[in-house]
């Protein structure tokens, strides 16, 4: 999602943070919630090129432990270059990232069902997940303002179209219903068993309720599809927090908050990234644990009733509380094991082609 915004500053120092206390029985088999801490951050100024394309707009990221390579999708709507994803490396040393910028090793053009690259304005890539050898899943927000529907698609490793997944009618943009413009499928993950695609809107569907305000969050829909048949398995409601601060810049009075990414922990539990922005204030980024356990399965409902039990959640990390400069974080993935054996997470911030692409390295501890 693109924002009207202030330009952020460049360099950030790495700091550590102890996350919120854990809740028993929440993650894994009887273990507590994971504790997240920030290890390191690198920032890449906008305006550079990689392999003949403007580098930026990174809105989704996934890691292949087999090759040590990340796949990061750009939300360029084929305006600056054809819609694409990048292959890149982020090597680590004992203290964090081993370089001040990623090493880009490839760029892959996304193609439609006709085999051609997407024309300008016909696609808005937002999230991407590896789905086995030579298979990737990716989302497009579409453009509700012009009636262009969002999509969940499968591609081959060379970017070729393989299939579209059919969406429930409730998501299709129309008058006063469906996804809102620029607030569609920001989030995408695969279930732990690989059999389900889990995608989420950034904010409530138009018929479900309002977008986030300073007083209340918004009810994003979490859609679970059978990866093989494409049938809807479930729908849940994830409620974001309220916008934390009012805009202070009269020239940029915009403010919002939404769900920008999900990452499966197991068959019921996820990490959820919430991102908010206010003109003159900047970005707020928080990572939550959330689960479908105890939430209402609202599959097939054209509109929510407001009585649905939302997905329980718990704050794990407030990135702003670390003291680092926070930008437009829209992607999260597992990373490699750290030298001490702990798992890592990598967050990516979309620079909107006018700020900084950021990569945040997090430590995951379950003790």
Tab-separated table of N, CA, C and O in Angstrom, residues 6 18 87 95 100 102 116 119 123-124 168 174 214 217 235 271 302 305 313 319 324 326-327 330 346 350 363:
chain	number	residue	atom	x	y	z
A	6	UNK	N	6.085	11.683	4.908
A	6	UNK	CA	7.323	12.442	5.026
A	6	UNK	C	8.482	11.526	4.706
A	6	UNK	O	8.438	10.330	4.967
A	18	UNK	N	13.446	-6.706	24.900
A	18	UNK	CA	12.706	-7.836	25.432
A	18	UNK	C	11.247	-7.593	25.145
A	18	UNK	O	10.709	-6.542	25.458
A	87	UNK	N	15.240	-11.741	-6.383
A	87	UNK	CA	15.962	-12.730	-5.588
A	87	UNK	C	17.150	-12.016	-4.969
A	87	UNK	O	17.871	-11.284	-5.665
A	95	UNK	N	27.190	-10.568	14.531
A	95	UNK	CA	26.532	-9.430	15.158
A	95	UNK	C	25.250	-9.008	14.448
A	95	UNK	O	24.508	-8.175	14.961
A	100	UNK	N	25.783	-3.771	4.266
A	100	UNK	CA	24.898	-2.623	4.443
A	100	UNK	C	23.781	-2.582	3.415
A	100	UNK	O	22.964	-1.661	3.429
A	102	UNK	N	21.369	-5.508	0.608
A	102	UNK	CA	21.224	-6.870	0.108
A	102	UNK	C	22.010	-7.058	-1.181
A	102	UNK	O	22.284	-6.092	-1.906
A	116	UNK	N	2.070	-12.450	-21.239
A	116	UNK	CA	2.740	-11.151	-21.356
A	116	UNK	C	2.908	-10.511	-19.986
A	116	UNK	O	2.134	-10.769	-19.064
A	119	UNK	N	0.352	-4.976	-17.915
A	119	UNK	CA	0.347	-3.584	-18.358
A	119	UNK	C	0.251	-2.658	-17.154
A	119	UNK	O	-0.212	-3.049	-16.068
A	123	UNK	N	-2.248	-4.370	-12.182
A	123	UNK	CA	-1.877	-5.264	-11.092
A	123	UNK	C	-1.227	-4.431	-9.992
A	123	UNK	O	-0.648	-3.375	-10.261
A	124	UNK	N	-1.366	-4.885	-8.740
A	124	UNK	CA	-0.734	-4.204	-7.603
A	124	UNK	C	-0.174	-5.269	-6.672
A	124	UNK	O	-0.790	-5.618	-5.668
A	168	UNK	N	-14.369	-15.516	-2.821
A	168	UNK	CA	-15.781	-15.350	-2.496
A	168	UNK	C	-16.297	-14.004	-2.996
A	168	UNK	O	-15.578	-13.008	-3.018
A	174	UNK	N	-17.504	-3.458	-5.496
A	174	UNK	CA	-18.729	-2.952	-6.105
A	174	UNK	C	-19.190	-1.786	-5.241
A	174	UNK	O	-18.502	-1.394	-4.295
A	214	UNK	N	-8.892	6.787	15.186
A	214	UNK	CA	-8.168	7.042	16.434
A	214	UNK	C	-8.842	6.379	17.631
A	214	UNK	O	-8.216	6.213	18.680
A	217	UNK	N	-10.047	0.013	16.044
A	217	UNK	CA	-9.391	-0.665	14.943
A	217	UNK	C	-10.382	-1.037	13.859
A	217	UNK	O	-11.538	-0.608	13.846
A	235	UNK	N	-13.208	-18.453	7.078
A	235	UNK	CA	-12.967	-17.012	7.128
A	235	UNK	C	-13.044	-16.575	8.587
A	235	UNK	O	-13.958	-16.982	9.315
A	271	UNK	N	1.995	-15.051	13.238
A	271	UNK	CA	2.502	-13.722	13.530
A	271	UNK	C	1.784	-12.751	12.609
A	271	UNK	O	1.603	-13.027	11.420
A	302	UNK	N	-21.893	-12.915	3.559
A	302	UNK	CA	-21.748	-11.775	2.663
A	302	UNK	C	-21.320	-10.542	3.429
A	302	UNK	O	-20.538	-9.729	2.933
A	305	UNK	N	-21.821	-9.842	10.944
A	305	UNK	CA	-22.926	-9.404	11.800
A	305	UNK	C	-22.461	-8.488	12.917
A	305	UNK	O	-23.277	-7.797	13.527
A	313	UNK	N	-5.321	-12.198	20.205
A	313	UNK	CA	-3.995	-11.730	19.821
A	313	UNK	C	-3.253	-11.227	21.044
A	313	UNK	O	-3.853	-10.923	22.077
A	319	UNK	N	8.076	-2.244	17.405
A	319	UNK	CA	9.342	-1.879	16.774
A	319	UNK	C	9.747	-0.454	17.125
A	319	UNK	O	10.935	-0.152	17.258
A	324	UNK	N	14.733	2.388	17.040
A	324	UNK	CA	15.137	2.432	15.646
A	324	UNK	C	14.175	3.291	14.846
A	324	UNK	O	13.013	3.472	15.222
A	326	UNK	N	11.572	3.749	12.201
A	326	UNK	CA	10.613	2.780	11.669
A	326	UNK	C	9.992	3.325	10.402
A	326	UNK	O	9.553	4.472	10.348
A	327	UNK	N	9.945	2.476	9.389
A	327	UNK	CA	9.353	2.874	8.116
A	327	UNK	C	8.168	1.955	7.816
A	327	UNK	O	7.583	1.359	8.721
A	330	UNK	N	5.957	-4.018	5.581
A	330	UNK	CA	4.838	-4.733	4.964
A	330	UNK	C	5.109	-6.222	4.791
A	330	UNK	O	4.205	-6.954	4.373
A	346	UNK	N	12.912	-11.871	9.450
A	346	UNK	CA	13.324	-10.692	8.696
A	346	UNK	C	12.070	-9.927	8.292
A	346	UNK	O	11.134	-10.504	7.716
A	350	UNK	N	8.666	-1.250	2.755
A	350	UNK	CA	8.457	-0.712	1.412
A	350	UNK	C	8.824	0.772	1.398
A	350	UNK	O	8.279	1.563	2.167
A	363	UNK	N	15.479	-11.667	16.473
A	363	UNK	CA	15.758	-12.946	17.138
A	363	UNK	C	14.451	-13.491	17.711
A	363	UNK	O	13.648	-12.760	18.275
